[in-house]
Amino acid sequence: DIVHAAKVAITKREITVASVGATWTYDTVAHGTNEVKVALSTSGQETASPFPEGEGIEVDEASFPTITDVGEKDNAFEWAFAEGTLAGNYAVTVKYGKLKVNARTIGDDDKNWDIRLDKAPMYNGEVQSAPIIQVCYVKPDGNLDYIPYELAGNTATDAGNYKVKISGTGNYTGTVEKDWAIMPRNLKMTSGTEEWMYDGETHSNDTVAVTGDGFVEGEGATYEGFPLVTHFADAAEPVENAFTYKLNENTKAKNYEIVTEKGKVAMTRRPISLTAPTKSKTYDGAALTFTAKDVTVGGEGYAEGEEFTLSNFASITEAGQTAATFTIADGTALMADYDITVTPGATLTVQKSATEITVTAKNGTWVYDGEEHK
């Protein structure tokens, strides 16, 4: 007989021990998972316990890593065979899942973000920046994470509306746009107010007061078109001191909100008094009168180079008295430009002659002739 010897062998049990991976979006919190899956490698079938009863592995829960910042790492862990489990009976394959944190997109959800800008700055002639107060992620615990970011479109000089692009960096990605502005300066231009007394000259008030925020240093405007006032009739009642303005070449209209206000200009009549002379004489058969040279001019007097035409001077020849009157008319001076007062009370008087006059009748002698004689 031929006897053949049979071989008996026990092969190792093949198992896979794998940690589970996970992915999160960055939220400033440390993340991790200690979930482990054990499977028979031969079947790939995952079971609650691929070990014979009473055997298994033990996992060190404290050995699992965590991840906070954007990136990726192995979910490595430490493990050992449980008591009563012979390592030689097993062929173990260990696999690590991946822990991954993706960058959070800035502005992904309004409730997650506190992005604030201050009130708009006013135009000042210089480069200004978007008035960003804060760019914060609202963490799960309600506190704020002041995130790192980059800006574009955040500077400007002239007044106007702009958009700033805020792009997250580091653990943040994406871009949000926010409206911001540079406000124009508010100006009020007010022309001067003035009153003149007629003096024969042409007047205007070309002053303009600029109030409000004012012009930026080095910028401004020129003014023209003010009314000219020469005669009383030009501004007998106050008239608007109208004007026009032109911004200087380096001054942009968009940088200013301008309103104008007009002052008032007026002219008053020139006070003048005319006083006729008081004259008297003894009767001599010639008329007593006066001329323009005898009239006294008072008050403010005539404007330089001007005078009225005076005529119709009163006169008297016979003994008695009369008012020293005269007539006033426009001359080189216009009566409308003057407030004229004629002083009353001047007189012309002719007194009787004090000389005694003797009248002696002539003698006459006639021879009677029957006629009447004188």
Short mmCIF file of C-alpha atoms in Angstrom, two decimals:
data_model
loop_
_atom_site.label_atom_id
_atom_site.label_comp_id
_atom_site.label_asym_id
_atom_site.label_seq_id
_atom_site.Cartn_x
_atom_site.Cartn_y
_atom_site.Cartn_z
CA ASP A 1 0.00 0.00 0.00
CA ILE A 2 1.08 3.52 -0.74
CA VAL A 3 0.33 6.03 2.01
CA HIS A 4 0.18 9.73 1.16
CA ALA A 5 0.60 12.29 3.99
CA ALA A 6 -1.93 15.17 3.88
CA LYS A 7 -0.90 18.73 4.78
CA VAL A 8 -3.06 20.78 7.11
CA ALA A 9 -2.65 24.57 7.21
CA ILE A 10 -4.49 27.56 8.77
CA THR A 11 -4.10 30.83 6.86
CA LYS A 12 -4.20 34.25 8.45
CA ARG A 13 -7.46 36.07 8.56
CA GLU A 14 -7.17 39.19 6.34
CA ILE A 15 -8.85 42.29 7.69
CA THR A 16 -8.84 45.99 6.80
CA VAL A 17 -8.97 48.60 9.50
CA ALA A 18 -9.81 52.04 8.01
CA SER A 19 -10.49 55.43 9.55
CA VAL A 20 -13.25 57.48 7.98
CA GLY A 21 -12.46 60.77 6.26
CA ALA A 22 -14.54 63.94 6.26
CA THR A 23 -14.64 67.36 4.67
CA TRP A 24 -15.67 70.66 6.26
CA THR A 25 -15.84 74.30 5.25
CA TYR A 26 -13.56 76.47 7.34
CA ASP A 27 -15.35 77.88 10.37
CA THR A 28 -12.42 78.45 12.82
CA VAL A 29 -13.37 75.29 14.72
CA ALA A 30 -11.15 72.20 15.04
CA HIS A 31 -12.78 69.22 13.32
CA GLY A 32 -12.15 65.48 13.40
CA THR A 33 -13.80 62.09 13.41
CA ASN A 34 -12.90 58.90 15.26
CA GLU A 35 -15.06 56.61 13.20
CA VAL A 36 -13.28 53.39 12.18
CA LYS A 37 -14.54 50.72 9.84
CA VAL A 38 -13.24 47.13 10.02
CA ALA A 39 -13.83 44.73 7.13
CA LEU A 40 -12.78 41.26 5.95
CA SER A 41 -10.37 41.95 3.14
CA THR A 42 -11.23 38.76 1.34
CA SER A 43 -14.84 39.64 0.93
CA GLY A 44 -14.66 43.40 1.26
CA GLN A 45 -17.76 43.01 3.29
CA GLU A 46 -17.99 45.40 6.19
CA THR A 47 -19.23 43.80 9.34
CA ALA A 48 -19.82 44.96 12.87
CA SER A 49 -17.04 42.57 13.97
CA PRO A 50 -15.15 40.56 11.42
CA PHE A 51 -13.33 38.81 14.26
CA PRO A 52 -14.25 35.48 15.80
CA GLU A 53 -16.20 35.82 18.99
CA GLY A 54 -14.11 37.15 21.81
CA GLU A 55 -11.43 38.67 19.60
CA GLY A 56 -10.96 42.12 18.07
CA ILE A 57 -8.99 45.35 18.15
CA GLU A 58 -8.98 48.35 20.40
CA VAL A 59 -8.72 51.90 19.01
CA ASP A 60 -7.09 54.73 20.96
CA GLU A 61 -9.77 57.42 20.73
CA ALA A 62 -7.32 60.11 21.82
CA SER A 63 -5.00 59.41 18.93
CA PHE A 64 -7.26 60.79 16.21
CA PRO A 65 -6.07 64.12 14.78
CA THR A 66 -8.11 67.28 14.25
CA ILE A 67 -7.91 69.87 11.51
CA THR A 68 -8.81 73.57 11.68
CA ASP A 69 -7.23 75.46 8.81
CA VAL A 70 -7.70 74.95 5.12
CA GLY A 71 -5.80 71.86 4.01
CA GLU A 72 -5.79 68.08 4.16
CA LYS A 73 -4.29 65.44 6.47
CA ASP A 74 -4.49 61.69 7.12
CA ASN A 75 -6.96 60.68 9.79
CA ALA A 76 -4.22 58.56 11.38
CA PHE A 77 -4.88 56.75 14.61
CA GLU A 78 -3.39 54.17 16.95
CA TRP A 79 -4.84 50.73 17.57
CA ALA A 80 -3.92 47.35 19.09
CA PHE A 81 -5.29 43.78 19.24
CA ALA A 82 -7.60 43.24 22.08
CA GLU A 83 -6.56 40.93 24.89
CA GLY A 84 -6.89 37.29 23.84
CA THR A 85 -6.40 38.10 20.18
CA LEU A 86 -3.21 36.68 18.65
CA ALA A 87 -1.67 39.05 16.11
CA GLY A 88 -0.21 36.08 14.25
CA ASN A 89 -3.66 34.98 13.25
CA TYR A 90 -4.33 38.14 11.30
CA ALA A 91 -3.01 39.98 8.27
CA VAL A 92 -4.09 43.58 8.90
CA THR A 93 -4.25 46.36 6.33
CA VAL A 94 -4.60 49.85 7.83
CA LYS A 95 -6.06 52.68 5.77
CA TYR A 96 -6.47 56.34 6.75
CA GLY A 97 -9.26 58.49 5.55
CA LYS A 98 -8.61 62.17 4.73
CA LEU A 99 -9.55 65.08 6.90
CA LYS A 100 -10.05 68.11 4.71
CA VAL A 101 -11.06 71.74 5.30
CA ASN A 102 -12.08 73.82 2.33
CA ALA A 103 -11.83 77.60 2.27
CA ARG A 104 -15.02 79.41 3.25
CA THR A 105 -16.46 81.61 0.53
CA ILE A 106 -16.73 85.18 1.72
CA GLY A 107 -20.34 86.30 1.83
CA ASP A 108 -21.67 82.77 1.31
CA ASP A 109 -24.59 83.43 3.65
CA ASP A 110 -25.59 86.82 5.05
CA LYS A 111 -26.10 85.45 8.54
CA ASN A 112 -22.50 84.25 8.54
CA TRP A 113 -20.98 87.63 7.76
CA ASP A 114 -20.62 91.08 9.24
CA ILE A 115 -19.12 93.30 6.55
CA ARG A 116 -19.51 96.96 7.41
CA LEU A 117 -18.48 100.26 5.86
CA ASP A 118 -18.47 103.63 7.60
CA LYS A 119 -20.28 106.69 6.27
CA ALA A 120 -19.01 108.04 2.99
CA PRO A 121 -16.07 110.45 3.20
CA MET A 122 -16.29 113.94 1.73
CA TYR A 123 -14.27 115.03 -1.27
CA ASN A 124 -11.00 116.60 -0.12
CA GLY A 125 -8.90 116.69 -3.27
CA GLU A 126 -6.83 113.68 -2.19
CA VAL A 127 -6.96 109.94 -2.78
CA GLN A 128 -9.33 108.33 -0.29
CA SER A 129 -10.08 104.72 0.57
CA ALA A 130 -13.31 102.83 0.97
CA PRO A 131 -14.23 103.30 4.64
CA ILE A 132 -14.23 99.63 5.61
CA ILE A 133 -14.88 99.17 9.33
CA GLN A 134 -14.69 95.42 9.46
CA VAL A 135 -14.86 92.24 7.42
CA CYS A 136 -15.82 89.47 9.83
CA TYR A 137 -16.98 85.90 9.71
CA VAL A 138 -19.55 85.18 12.40
CA LYS A 139 -18.24 82.04 14.07
CA PRO A 140 -20.57 79.27 15.24
CA ASP A 141 -20.24 80.56 18.81
CA GLY A 142 -21.36 84.01 17.72
CA ASN A 143 -17.96 85.64 18.03
CA LEU A 144 -16.31 87.37 15.10
CA ASP A 145 -13.31 86.30 13.08
CA TYR A 146 -11.62 89.32 11.50
CA ILE A 147 -10.62 87.64 8.31
CA PRO A 148 -7.64 88.44 6.08
CA TYR A 149 -8.64 89.96 2.76
CA GLU A 150 -7.47 91.85 -0.28
CA LEU A 151 -9.11 94.89 -1.88
CA ALA A 152 -9.66 96.18 -5.38
CA GLY A 153 -11.47 99.34 -6.40
CA ASN A 154 -11.05 100.72 -2.91
CA THR A 155 -9.45 104.07 -3.72
CA ALA A 156 -10.70 107.15 -5.57
CA THR A 157 -10.30 110.91 -5.56
CA ASP A 158 -13.36 112.52 -7.09
CA ALA A 159 -16.84 112.51 -5.65
CA GLY A 160 -19.00 109.70 -6.99
CA ASN A 161 -20.29 106.17 -6.42
CA TYR A 162 -17.86 103.25 -6.48
CA LYS A 163 -17.68 99.51 -5.83
CA VAL A 164 -15.00 97.89 -3.71
CA LYS A 165 -14.15 94.20 -4.25
CA ILE A 166 -13.27 92.35 -1.05
CA SER A 167 -11.54 89.03 -1.69
CA GLY A 168 -10.88 86.52 1.06
CA THR A 169 -7.39 85.10 1.55
CA GLY A 170 -5.94 82.33 3.69
CA ASN A 171 -8.82 80.28 5.00
CA TYR A 172 -11.28 82.34 2.97
CA THR A 173 -11.95 82.59 -0.72
CA GLY A 174 -14.34 84.35 -3.06
CA THR A 175 -15.14 88.00 -3.57
CA VAL A 176 -17.96 90.28 -2.51
CA GLU A 177 -18.70 93.76 -3.82
CA LYS A 178 -19.81 96.64 -1.65
CA ASP A 179 -20.99 100.07 -2.70
CA TRP A 180 -19.10 103.04 -1.35
CA ALA A 181 -18.97 106.70 -2.27
CA ILE A 182 -17.13 109.97 -1.92
CA MET A 183 -19.61 112.73 -1.21
CA PRO A 184 -19.42 116.13 -2.92
CA ARG A 185 -18.79 119.21 -0.81
CA ASN A 186 -21.79 121.45 -0.15
CA LEU A 187 -21.23 125.11 -1.00
CA LYS A 188 -23.31 128.25 -0.78
CA MET A 189 -22.20 131.27 -2.79
CA THR A 190 -23.75 134.49 -1.52
CA SER A 191 -23.23 137.80 -3.30
CA GLY A 192 -22.73 140.96 -1.25
CA THR A 193 -25.36 143.41 -0.05
CA GLU A 194 -24.64 147.16 -0.25
CA GLU A 195 -26.29 150.55 -0.51
CA TRP A 196 -24.77 153.65 -2.05
CA MET A 197 -25.69 157.33 -2.01
CA TYR A 198 -25.68 158.82 -5.47
CA ASP A 199 -22.30 160.36 -6.23
CA GLY A 200 -22.17 160.34 -10.02
CA GLU A 201 -20.05 157.18 -10.08
CA THR A 202 -20.94 153.67 -11.26
CA HIS A 203 -21.02 151.13 -8.45
CA SER A 204 -21.17 147.35 -8.14
CA ASN A 205 -20.55 144.88 -5.36
CA ASP A 206 -18.56 141.96 -6.74
CA THR A 207 -17.96 140.17 -3.46
CA VAL A 208 -19.10 136.56 -3.03
CA ALA A 209 -18.95 134.78 0.31
CA VAL A 210 -18.45 131.02 0.10
CA THR A 211 -19.89 129.15 3.07
CA GLY A 212 -20.69 125.55 3.90
CA ASP A 213 -17.91 123.02 3.35
CA GLY A 214 -15.90 125.49 1.26
CA PHE A 215 -13.57 124.83 -1.64
CA VAL A 216 -10.64 122.48 -1.28
CA GLU A 217 -7.39 124.43 -1.03
CA GLY A 218 -6.19 125.42 -4.47
CA GLU A 219 -9.66 125.17 -6.04
CA GLY A 220 -12.26 127.87 -6.52
CA ALA A 221 -14.30 129.96 -8.92
CA THR A 222 -14.46 133.37 -10.59
CA TYR A 223 -17.54 135.58 -10.56
CA GLU A 224 -19.02 138.10 -12.96
CA GLY A 225 -22.26 139.63 -14.21
CA PHE A 226 -22.96 141.79 -11.16
CA PRO A 227 -25.48 144.62 -11.79
CA LEU A 228 -24.08 148.13 -12.31
CA VAL A 229 -25.75 150.97 -10.43
CA THR A 230 -25.17 154.58 -11.45
CA HIS A 231 -28.42 156.51 -11.02
CA PHE A 232 -31.06 156.39 -8.32
CA ALA A 233 -33.48 154.89 -10.82
CA ASP A 234 -31.17 151.89 -11.33
CA ALA A 235 -31.83 150.63 -7.80
CA ALA A 236 -34.46 152.86 -6.23
CA GLU A 237 -35.80 149.67 -4.68
CA PRO A 238 -33.22 147.06 -3.65
CA VAL A 239 -32.44 144.76 -6.56
CA GLU A 240 -30.88 141.31 -6.53
CA ASN A 241 -27.13 141.34 -6.76
CA ALA A 242 -27.24 138.65 -9.44
CA PHE A 243 -24.06 137.02 -10.68
CA THR A 244 -22.69 134.07 -12.58
CA TYR A 245 -19.77 131.88 -11.60
CA LYS A 246 -17.23 129.81 -13.45
CA LEU A 247 -15.27 127.08 -11.73
CA ASN A 248 -11.51 127.28 -12.08
CA GLU A 249 -9.86 124.94 -14.54
CA ASN A 250 -8.69 122.60 -11.76
CA THR A 251 -12.11 122.53 -10.06
CA LYS A 252 -14.56 119.82 -11.11
CA ALA A 253 -18.29 120.46 -10.85
CA LYS A 254 -18.95 116.84 -9.81
CA ASN A 255 -17.03 117.43 -6.59
CA TYR A 256 -19.35 120.20 -5.39
CA GLU A 257 -23.05 120.67 -4.72
CA ILE A 258 -23.47 124.42 -5.23
CA VAL A 259 -26.38 126.69 -4.38
CA THR A 260 -26.36 130.45 -4.89
CA GLU A 261 -27.96 133.22 -2.90
CA LYS A 262 -28.22 136.81 -4.07
CA GLY A 263 -27.63 139.81 -1.87
CA LYS A 264 -29.31 143.16 -2.49
CA VAL A 265 -27.93 146.43 -3.86
CA ALA A 266 -29.65 149.80 -3.69
CA MET A 267 -29.01 153.50 -4.28
CA THR A 268 -30.39 156.44 -2.35
CA ARG A 269 -30.82 160.01 -3.56
CA ARG A 270 -28.13 162.50 -2.68
CA PRO A 271 -29.39 165.06 -0.14
CA ILE A 272 -28.87 168.62 -1.31
CA SER A 273 -30.21 171.94 -0.04
CA LEU A 274 -30.53 175.15 -2.07
CA THR A 275 -30.90 178.45 -0.26
CA ALA A 276 -31.71 181.68 -2.09
CA PRO A 277 -30.18 184.86 -0.70
CA THR A 278 -32.14 187.45 1.29
CA LYS A 279 -31.45 190.86 -0.26
CA SER A 280 -32.71 194.40 0.21
CA LYS A 281 -32.04 197.92 -1.08
CA THR A 282 -33.51 201.39 -1.20
CA TYR A 283 -35.64 202.13 -4.15
CA ASP A 284 -33.56 203.41 -7.03
CA GLY A 285 -35.73 202.55 -9.98
CA ALA A 286 -33.69 199.45 -10.87
CA ALA A 287 -34.89 195.88 -10.27
CA LEU A 288 -33.56 193.90 -7.29
CA THR A 289 -32.87 190.23 -8.19
CA PHE A 290 -30.21 187.47 -7.82
CA THR A 291 -28.48 184.76 -9.89
CA ALA A 292 -27.49 181.09 -9.54
CA LYS A 293 -24.18 182.17 -8.04
CA ASP A 294 -26.08 183.73 -5.14
CA VAL A 295 -27.79 180.41 -4.26
CA THR A 296 -26.08 178.59 -1.36
CA VAL A 297 -25.63 174.83 -1.85
CA GLY A 298 -25.75 172.66 1.30
CA GLY A 299 -26.37 169.09 2.43
CA GLU A 300 -24.12 166.67 0.58
CA GLY A 301 -23.85 169.14 -2.26
CA TYR A 302 -23.49 168.30 -5.90
CA ALA A 303 -21.68 165.22 -7.15
CA GLU A 304 -18.41 166.29 -8.68
CA GLY A 305 -18.88 168.13 -11.97
CA GLU A 306 -22.65 168.39 -11.68
CA GLU A 307 -25.18 171.17 -11.07
CA PHE A 308 -28.80 171.95 -11.78
CA THR A 309 -30.03 174.58 -14.18
CA LEU A 310 -31.49 177.43 -12.07
CA SER A 311 -33.70 180.07 -13.69
CA ASN A 312 -36.72 182.35 -13.28
CA PHE A 313 -35.14 184.22 -10.43
CA ALA A 314 -37.61 186.51 -8.60
CA SER A 315 -37.12 190.28 -8.87
CA ILE A 316 -38.71 193.47 -7.48
CA THR A 317 -38.41 197.12 -8.55
CA GLU A 318 -41.00 199.10 -6.62
CA ALA A 319 -40.83 199.44 -2.88
CA GLY A 320 -42.09 196.34 -1.18
CA GLN A 321 -41.09 192.70 -0.54
CA THR A 322 -41.30 189.41 -2.45
CA ALA A 323 -40.12 185.82 -1.90
CA ALA A 324 -36.73 185.03 -3.41
CA THR A 325 -37.96 182.17 -5.59
CA PHE A 326 -36.32 180.42 -8.49
CA THR A 327 -36.91 177.43 -10.75
CA ILE A 328 -34.85 174.20 -10.72
CA ALA A 329 -34.41 172.00 -13.77
CA ASP A 330 -32.12 169.19 -14.87
CA GLY A 331 -28.68 170.29 -15.87
CA THR A 332 -25.52 168.26 -15.68
CA ALA A 333 -27.18 167.01 -12.49
CA LEU A 334 -30.47 165.13 -12.78
CA MET A 335 -33.09 166.11 -10.24
CA ALA A 336 -34.14 162.43 -9.93
CA ASP A 337 -30.77 161.59 -8.39
CA TYR A 338 -31.09 164.16 -5.59
CA ASP A 339 -33.25 164.64 -2.56
CA ILE A 340 -33.73 168.40 -2.97
CA THR A 341 -34.62 170.77 -0.18
CA VAL A 342 -35.25 174.42 -1.00
CA THR A 343 -34.79 176.47 2.15
CA PRO A 344 -37.81 178.77 2.59
CA GLY A 345 -37.90 182.33 3.90
CA ALA A 346 -35.50 184.18 1.63
CA THR A 347 -36.89 187.58 0.50
CA LEU A 348 -36.16 190.50 -1.78
CA THR A 349 -37.04 193.90 -0.24
CA VAL A 350 -37.07 197.42 -1.82
CA GLN A 351 -37.36 200.12 0.77
CA LYS A 352 -38.73 203.61 0.15
CA SER A 353 -36.13 206.31 -0.43
CA ALA A 354 -35.55 208.51 2.62
CA THR A 355 -34.62 211.53 0.46
CA GLU A 356 -36.97 214.60 0.89
CA ILE A 357 -38.44 215.88 -2.35
CA THR A 358 -39.57 219.56 -2.59
CA VAL A 359 -41.98 220.41 -5.37
CA THR A 360 -42.16 224.13 -6.22
CA ALA A 361 -44.77 225.42 -8.62
CA LYS A 362 -43.55 227.97 -11.22
CA ASN A 363 -44.70 231.58 -11.21
CA GLY A 364 -46.70 232.92 -14.18
CA THR A 365 -47.95 236.35 -15.20
CA TRP A 366 -50.29 237.10 -18.06
CA VAL A 367 -52.05 240.13 -19.63
CA TYR A 368 -55.72 239.62 -19.52
CA ASP A 369 -56.93 238.17 -22.69
CA GLY A 370 -60.12 236.49 -21.64
CA GLU A 371 -58.53 232.98 -21.61
CA GLU A 372 -57.86 230.60 -18.67
CA HIS A 373 -54.20 230.30 -17.84
CA LYS A 374 -52.18 227.72 -15.69
#
